[in-house]
Amino acid sequence: MSTDAIVLLKDDHKEVRQLFREFEQAGENATARKGQLVRKIIELLTIHTYIENEVMYPEVRDLLPDVETDVLEAYEEHHVADVLCMELWSMEPDDERFDAKTTVLIESVRHHMDEEEQEWFPKVREGLGRAQLQEIGAKMIELKETAPRKPTQPSALKKAIDALIS
Ligand SMILES: [Fe+2]
Ligand SMILES: [Fe+2]
C-alpha cells in the first residue's frame, strides 16, 4: 500500500466531499439523518486537520520554505473549520441555525480542499521527492491511530487554542 502523503490526504478529502453531498441531498426534513452525517463529518475533519497540522504542514514548511504563505493560510482556514465544528458539535440538529452553520462549514472546507488539491499539492509534489512524501504519509498513518476524533478531546482543543495564542 502506498503511503504517499498526498494520496492519503486526497482520499480523506474524497470521503469528506461524499458526506457533504449526502448532507446536501438529505432534504429539509431529514433532521436525524443530517445530525448523523454532521457528526461523521466533524469526526473526519477533526482527524484530518489534526494530522495535517501536526505532520504535513510543519514537515512541508521545513522542507519547502517557498510554500510558507500557503501553509500559514491553511492553518487559519483549519482554525475557522475548528471553530465551526466545535459549535456544531454542541448543537442539536433541530436547532434553527444547524443547517446554516453546516452549509458555511461545507463551503469553507470545500474551498480549502480545492486550494490544497489544485494549488498546494502540485507545488509540494514538485518540490519533494517520492521517498519524502512516503515518509510523511507513514507518519500521518501512525498519528491517525491516536488523533482526536471529537472536537472536545484535549488534543483537539489544544490545537484550536494554540492557533489563537501562537
Ligand atoms: Fe487542510
Ligand atoms: Fe486536507
PDB file of C-alpha atoms and ligand atoms in Angstrom:
ATOM      1  CA  MET A   1       0.000   0.000   0.000  1.00  0.00           C
ATOM      2  CA  SER A   2       1.277   3.440  -0.923  1.00  0.00           C
ATOM      3  CA  THR A   3       1.857   5.776   1.963  1.00  0.00           C
ATOM      4  CA  ASP A   4       2.253   8.791  -0.301  1.00  0.00           C
ATOM      5  CA  ALA A   5       1.143  11.766   1.806  1.00  0.00           C
ATOM      6  CA  ILE A   6      -0.763  13.477  -0.994  1.00  0.00           C
ATOM      7  CA  VAL A   7      -2.618  10.307  -1.983  1.00  0.00           C
ATOM      8  CA  LEU A   8      -3.674   9.766   1.636  1.00  0.00           C
ATOM      9  CA  LEU A   9      -4.894  13.312   2.114  1.00  0.00           C
ATOM     10  CA  LYS A  10      -6.799  13.257  -1.187  1.00  0.00           C
ATOM     11  CA  ASP A  11      -8.531  10.031  -0.113  1.00  0.00           C
ATOM     12  CA  ASP A  12      -9.668  11.771   3.069  1.00  0.00           C
ATOM     13  CA  HIS A  13     -10.941  14.725   1.032  1.00  0.00           C
ATOM     14  CA  LYS A  14     -12.933  12.370  -1.189  1.00  0.00           C
ATOM     15  CA  GLU A  15     -14.643  10.827   1.812  1.00  0.00           C
ATOM     16  CA  VAL A  16     -15.458  14.254   3.243  1.00  0.00           C
ATOM     17  CA  ARG A  17     -16.809  15.509  -0.102  1.00  0.00           C
ATOM     18  CA  GLN A  18     -19.095  12.464  -0.330  1.00  0.00           C
ATOM     19  CA  LEU A  19     -20.573  13.218   3.105  1.00  0.00           C
ATOM     20  CA  PHE A  20     -21.046  16.874   2.125  1.00  0.00           C
ATOM     21  CA  ARG A  21     -23.078  15.751  -0.904  1.00  0.00           C
ATOM     22  CA  GLU A  22     -25.139  13.383   1.235  1.00  0.00           C
ATOM     23  CA  PHE A  23     -25.919  16.210   3.639  1.00  0.00           C
ATOM     24  CA  GLU A  24     -26.967  18.492   0.785  1.00  0.00           C
ATOM     25  CA  GLN A  25     -29.172  15.814  -0.750  1.00  0.00           C
ATOM     26  CA  ALA A  26     -30.753  14.697   2.531  1.00  0.00           C
ATOM     27  CA  GLY A  27     -33.691  17.105   2.227  1.00  0.00           C
ATOM     28  CA  GLU A  28     -35.321  19.652   4.528  1.00  0.00           C
ATOM     29  CA  ASN A  29     -36.933  17.212   6.934  1.00  0.00           C
ATOM     30  CA  ALA A  30     -34.208  14.589   7.345  1.00  0.00           C
ATOM     31  CA  THR A  31     -33.204  16.053  10.698  1.00  0.00           C
ATOM     32  CA  ALA A  32     -31.920  12.870  12.358  1.00  0.00           C
ATOM     33  CA  ARG A  33     -30.036  11.772   9.244  1.00  0.00           C
ATOM     34  CA  LYS A  34     -28.419  15.197   8.885  1.00  0.00           C
ATOM     35  CA  GLY A  35     -27.436  15.098  12.542  1.00  0.00           C
ATOM     36  CA  GLN A  36     -25.655  11.771  11.993  1.00  0.00           C
ATOM     37  CA  LEU A  37     -23.949  12.998   8.849  1.00  0.00           C
ATOM     38  CA  VAL A  38     -22.667  16.119  10.575  1.00  0.00           C
ATOM     39  CA  ARG A  39     -21.217  14.079  13.436  1.00  0.00           C
ATOM     40  CA  LYS A  40     -19.423  11.875  10.924  1.00  0.00           C
ATOM     41  CA  ILE A  41     -18.190  14.954   9.007  1.00  0.00           C
ATOM     42  CA  ILE A  42     -16.870  16.514  12.206  1.00  0.00           C
ATOM     43  CA  GLU A  43     -15.053  13.311  13.181  1.00  0.00           C
ATOM     44  CA  LEU A  44     -13.357  13.025   9.806  1.00  0.00           C
ATOM     45  CA  LEU A  45     -12.402  16.696   9.776  1.00  0.00           C
ATOM     46  CA  THR A  46     -11.068  16.562  13.331  1.00  0.00           C
ATOM     47  CA  ILE A  47      -8.731  13.696  12.446  1.00  0.00           C
ATOM     48  CA  HIS A  48      -7.760  15.138   9.066  1.00  0.00           C
ATOM     49  CA  THR A  49      -6.933  18.662  10.200  1.00  0.00           C
ATOM     50  CA  TYR A  50      -5.038  17.207  13.149  1.00  0.00           C
ATOM     51  CA  ILE A  51      -2.672  15.078  11.053  1.00  0.00           C
ATOM     52  CA  GLU A  52      -2.178  17.930   8.608  1.00  0.00           C
ATOM     53  CA  ASN A  53      -1.427  20.385  11.411  1.00  0.00           C
ATOM     54  CA  GLU A  54       0.855  18.031  13.301  1.00  0.00           C
ATOM     55  CA  VAL A  55       2.704  16.346  10.420  1.00  0.00           C
ATOM     56  CA  MET A  56       2.043  17.513   6.863  1.00  0.00           C
ATOM     57  CA  TYR A  57       2.173  21.277   7.326  1.00  0.00           C
ATOM     58  CA  PRO A  58       5.238  21.520   9.610  1.00  0.00           C
ATOM     59  CA  GLU A  59       7.216  18.937   7.608  1.00  0.00           C
ATOM     60  CA  VAL A  60       6.479  20.614   4.288  1.00  0.00           C
ATOM     61  CA  ARG A  61       7.132  24.063   5.732  1.00  0.00           C
ATOM     62  CA  ASP A  62      10.550  22.861   6.877  1.00  0.00           C
ATOM     63  CA  LEU A  63      11.481  21.187   3.617  1.00  0.00           C
ATOM     64  CA  LEU A  64       9.974  23.777   1.255  1.00  0.00           C
ATOM     65  CA  PRO A  65      10.211  27.297   2.669  1.00  0.00           C
ATOM     66  CA  ASP A  66       8.649  28.616  -0.571  1.00  0.00           C
ATOM     67  CA  VAL A  67       5.223  27.365   0.437  1.00  0.00           C
ATOM     68  CA  GLU A  68       5.250  29.096   3.816  1.00  0.00           C
ATOM     69  CA  THR A  69       2.474  31.563   2.871  1.00  0.00           C
ATOM     70  CA  ASP A  70       0.199  28.719   1.758  1.00  0.00           C
ATOM     71  CA  VAL A  71       0.844  26.837   4.989  1.00  0.00           C
ATOM     72  CA  LEU A  72       0.037  29.851   7.142  1.00  0.00           C
ATOM     73  CA  GLU A  73      -3.208  30.437   5.232  1.00  0.00           C
ATOM     74  CA  ALA A  74      -4.091  26.757   5.589  1.00  0.00           C
ATOM     75  CA  TYR A  75      -3.627  26.895   9.392  1.00  0.00           C
ATOM     76  CA  GLU A  76      -6.044  29.828   9.518  1.00  0.00           C
ATOM     77  CA  GLU A  77      -8.601  28.002   7.387  1.00  0.00           C
ATOM     78  CA  HIS A  78      -8.319  24.988   9.671  1.00  0.00           C
ATOM     79  CA  HIS A  79      -8.930  27.245  12.621  1.00  0.00           C
ATOM     80  CA  VAL A  80     -12.167  28.544  11.081  1.00  0.00           C
ATOM     81  CA  ALA A  81     -13.245  24.931  10.490  1.00  0.00           C
ATOM     82  CA  ASP A  82     -12.303  24.010  14.092  1.00  0.00           C
ATOM     83  CA  VAL A  83     -14.493  26.776  15.493  1.00  0.00           C
ATOM     84  CA  LEU A  84     -17.474  25.800  13.333  1.00  0.00           C
ATOM     85  CA  CYS A  85     -17.006  22.108  14.193  1.00  0.00           C
ATOM     86  CA  MET A  86     -16.892  22.879  17.901  1.00  0.00           C
ATOM     87  CA  GLU A  87     -20.073  24.941  17.697  1.00  0.00           C
ATOM     88  CA  LEU A  88     -21.895  22.320  15.644  1.00  0.00           C
ATOM     89  CA  TRP A  89     -20.774  19.528  17.977  1.00  0.00           C
ATOM     90  CA  SER A  90     -22.731  21.088  20.829  1.00  0.00           C
ATOM     91  CA  MET A  91     -25.837  21.902  18.756  1.00  0.00           C
ATOM     92  CA  GLU A  92     -28.924  19.781  18.160  1.00  0.00           C
ATOM     93  CA  PRO A  93     -29.814  19.088  14.527  1.00  0.00           C
ATOM     94  CA  ASP A  94     -33.229  20.685  15.004  1.00  0.00           C
ATOM     95  CA  ASP A  95     -31.652  23.985  16.055  1.00  0.00           C
ATOM     96  CA  GLU A  96     -32.695  26.651  13.555  1.00  0.00           C
ATOM     97  CA  ARG A  97     -29.032  27.517  12.905  1.00  0.00           C
ATOM     98  CA  PHE A  98     -27.800  23.953  12.454  1.00  0.00           C
ATOM     99  CA  ASP A  99     -28.266  23.692   8.670  1.00  0.00           C
ATOM    100  CA  ALA A 100     -26.956  27.205   8.072  1.00  0.00           C
ATOM    101  CA  LYS A 101     -23.832  26.602  10.120  1.00  0.00           C
ATOM    102  CA  THR A 102     -23.232  23.282   8.374  1.00  0.00           C
ATOM    103  CA  THR A 103     -23.611  24.986   4.991  1.00  0.00           C
ATOM    104  CA  VAL A 104     -20.975  27.560   5.958  1.00  0.00           C
ATOM    105  CA  LEU A 105     -18.667  24.762   7.157  1.00  0.00           C
ATOM    106  CA  ILE A 106     -19.152  22.894   3.866  1.00  0.00           C
ATOM    107  CA  GLU A 107     -18.495  25.998   1.742  1.00  0.00           C
ATOM    108  CA  SER A 108     -15.395  26.906   3.676  1.00  0.00           C
ATOM    109  CA  VAL A 109     -13.908  23.388   3.780  1.00  0.00           C
ATOM    110  CA  ARG A 110     -14.655  22.794   0.091  1.00  0.00           C
ATOM    111  CA  HIS A 111     -12.770  25.969  -0.770  1.00  0.00           C
ATOM    112  CA  HIS A 112      -9.879  24.863   1.436  1.00  0.00           C
ATOM    113  CA  MET A 113      -9.711  21.357  -0.069  1.00  0.00           C
ATOM    114  CA  ASP A 114      -9.908  22.789  -3.610  1.00  0.00           C
ATOM    115  CA  GLU A 115      -6.950  25.038  -2.867  1.00  0.00           C
ATOM    116  CA  GLU A 116      -4.959  22.196  -1.376  1.00  0.00           C
ATOM    117  CA  GLU A 117      -5.681  19.903  -4.308  1.00  0.00           C
ATOM    118  CA  GLN A 118      -5.331  22.402  -7.143  1.00  0.00           C
ATOM    119  CA  GLU A 119      -2.588  24.724  -5.913  1.00  0.00           C
ATOM    120  CA  TRP A 120      -0.777  23.367  -2.913  1.00  0.00           C
ATOM    121  CA  PHE A 121      -0.370  19.634  -3.572  1.00  0.00           C
ATOM    122  CA  PRO A 122       1.111  20.175  -7.074  1.00  0.00           C
ATOM    123  CA  LYS A 123       3.748  22.514  -5.610  1.00  0.00           C
ATOM    124  CA  VAL A 124       4.536  20.024  -2.843  1.00  0.00           C
ATOM    125  CA  ARG A 125       4.697  17.112  -5.284  1.00  0.00           C
ATOM    126  CA  GLU A 126       7.088  19.109  -7.444  1.00  0.00           C
ATOM    127  CA  GLY A 127       9.267  20.180  -4.534  1.00  0.00           C
ATOM    128  CA  LEU A 128       9.529  16.914  -2.603  1.00  0.00           C
ATOM    129  CA  GLY A 129      10.700  13.506  -3.697  1.00  0.00           C
ATOM    130  CA  ARG A 130       8.650  10.319  -3.629  1.00  0.00           C
ATOM    131  CA  ALA A 131      10.569   8.994  -0.650  1.00  0.00           C
ATOM    132  CA  GLN A 132       9.940  12.147   1.391  1.00  0.00           C
ATOM    133  CA  LEU A 133       6.223  12.043   0.614  1.00  0.00           C
ATOM    134  CA  GLN A 134       6.046   8.370   1.593  1.00  0.00           C
ATOM    135  CA  GLU A 135       7.812   9.062   4.844  1.00  0.00           C
ATOM    136  CA  ILE A 136       5.435  11.913   5.700  1.00  0.00           C
ATOM    137  CA  GLY A 137       2.493   9.692   4.770  1.00  0.00           C
ATOM    138  CA  ALA A 138       3.708   6.903   7.034  1.00  0.00           C
ATOM    139  CA  LYS A 139       3.915   9.357   9.944  1.00  0.00           C
ATOM    140  CA  MET A 140       0.360  10.521   9.293  1.00  0.00           C
ATOM    141  CA  ILE A 141      -0.959   6.945   9.198  1.00  0.00           C
ATOM    142  CA  GLU A 142       0.678   6.330  12.547  1.00  0.00           C
ATOM    143  CA  LEU A 143      -0.674   9.526  14.081  1.00  0.00           C
ATOM    144  CA  LYS A 144      -4.199   8.740  12.869  1.00  0.00           C
ATOM    145  CA  GLU A 145      -4.307   5.966  15.478  1.00  0.00           C
ATOM    146  CA  THR A 146      -4.132   8.419  18.352  1.00  0.00           C
ATOM    147  CA  ALA A 147      -5.565  11.526  16.672  1.00  0.00           C
ATOM    148  CA  PRO A 148      -8.609  13.132  18.338  1.00  0.00           C
ATOM    149  CA  ARG A 149     -11.959  12.184  16.809  1.00  0.00           C
ATOM    150  CA  LYS A 150     -14.083  14.730  18.592  1.00  0.00           C
ATOM    151  CA  PRO A 151     -13.509  18.473  18.872  1.00  0.00           C
ATOM    152  CA  THR A 152     -13.922  18.266  22.664  1.00  0.00           C
ATOM    153  CA  GLN A 153     -10.939  15.940  23.165  1.00  0.00           C
ATOM    154  CA  PRO A 154      -7.963  17.635  24.845  1.00  0.00           C
ATOM    155  CA  SER A 155      -5.615  17.290  21.856  1.00  0.00           C
ATOM    156  CA  ALA A 156      -8.213  18.845  19.543  1.00  0.00           C
ATOM    157  CA  LEU A 157      -8.879  21.678  21.982  1.00  0.00           C
ATOM    158  CA  LYS A 158      -5.172  22.317  22.382  1.00  0.00           C
ATOM    159  CA  LYS A 159      -4.822  22.671  18.623  1.00  0.00           C
ATOM    160  CA  ALA A 160      -7.684  25.179  18.464  1.00  0.00           C
ATOM    161  CA  ILE A 161      -6.326  27.197  21.384  1.00  0.00           C
ATOM    162  CA  ASP A 162      -2.739  27.150  20.121  1.00  0.00           C
ATOM    163  CA  ALA A 163      -3.991  28.761  16.911  1.00  0.00           C
ATOM    164  CA  LEU A 164      -5.384  31.642  18.960  1.00  0.00           C
ATOM    165  CA  ILE A 165      -2.376  32.335  21.143  1.00  0.00           C
ATOM    166  CA  SER A 166       0.634  31.478  18.988  1.00  0.00           C
TER     167      SER A 166
HETATM  168 FE    FE B   1      -6.061  21.278   5.197  1.00  0.00          FE
HETATM  169 FE    FE B   2      -6.667  18.491   3.609  1.00  0.00          FE
END
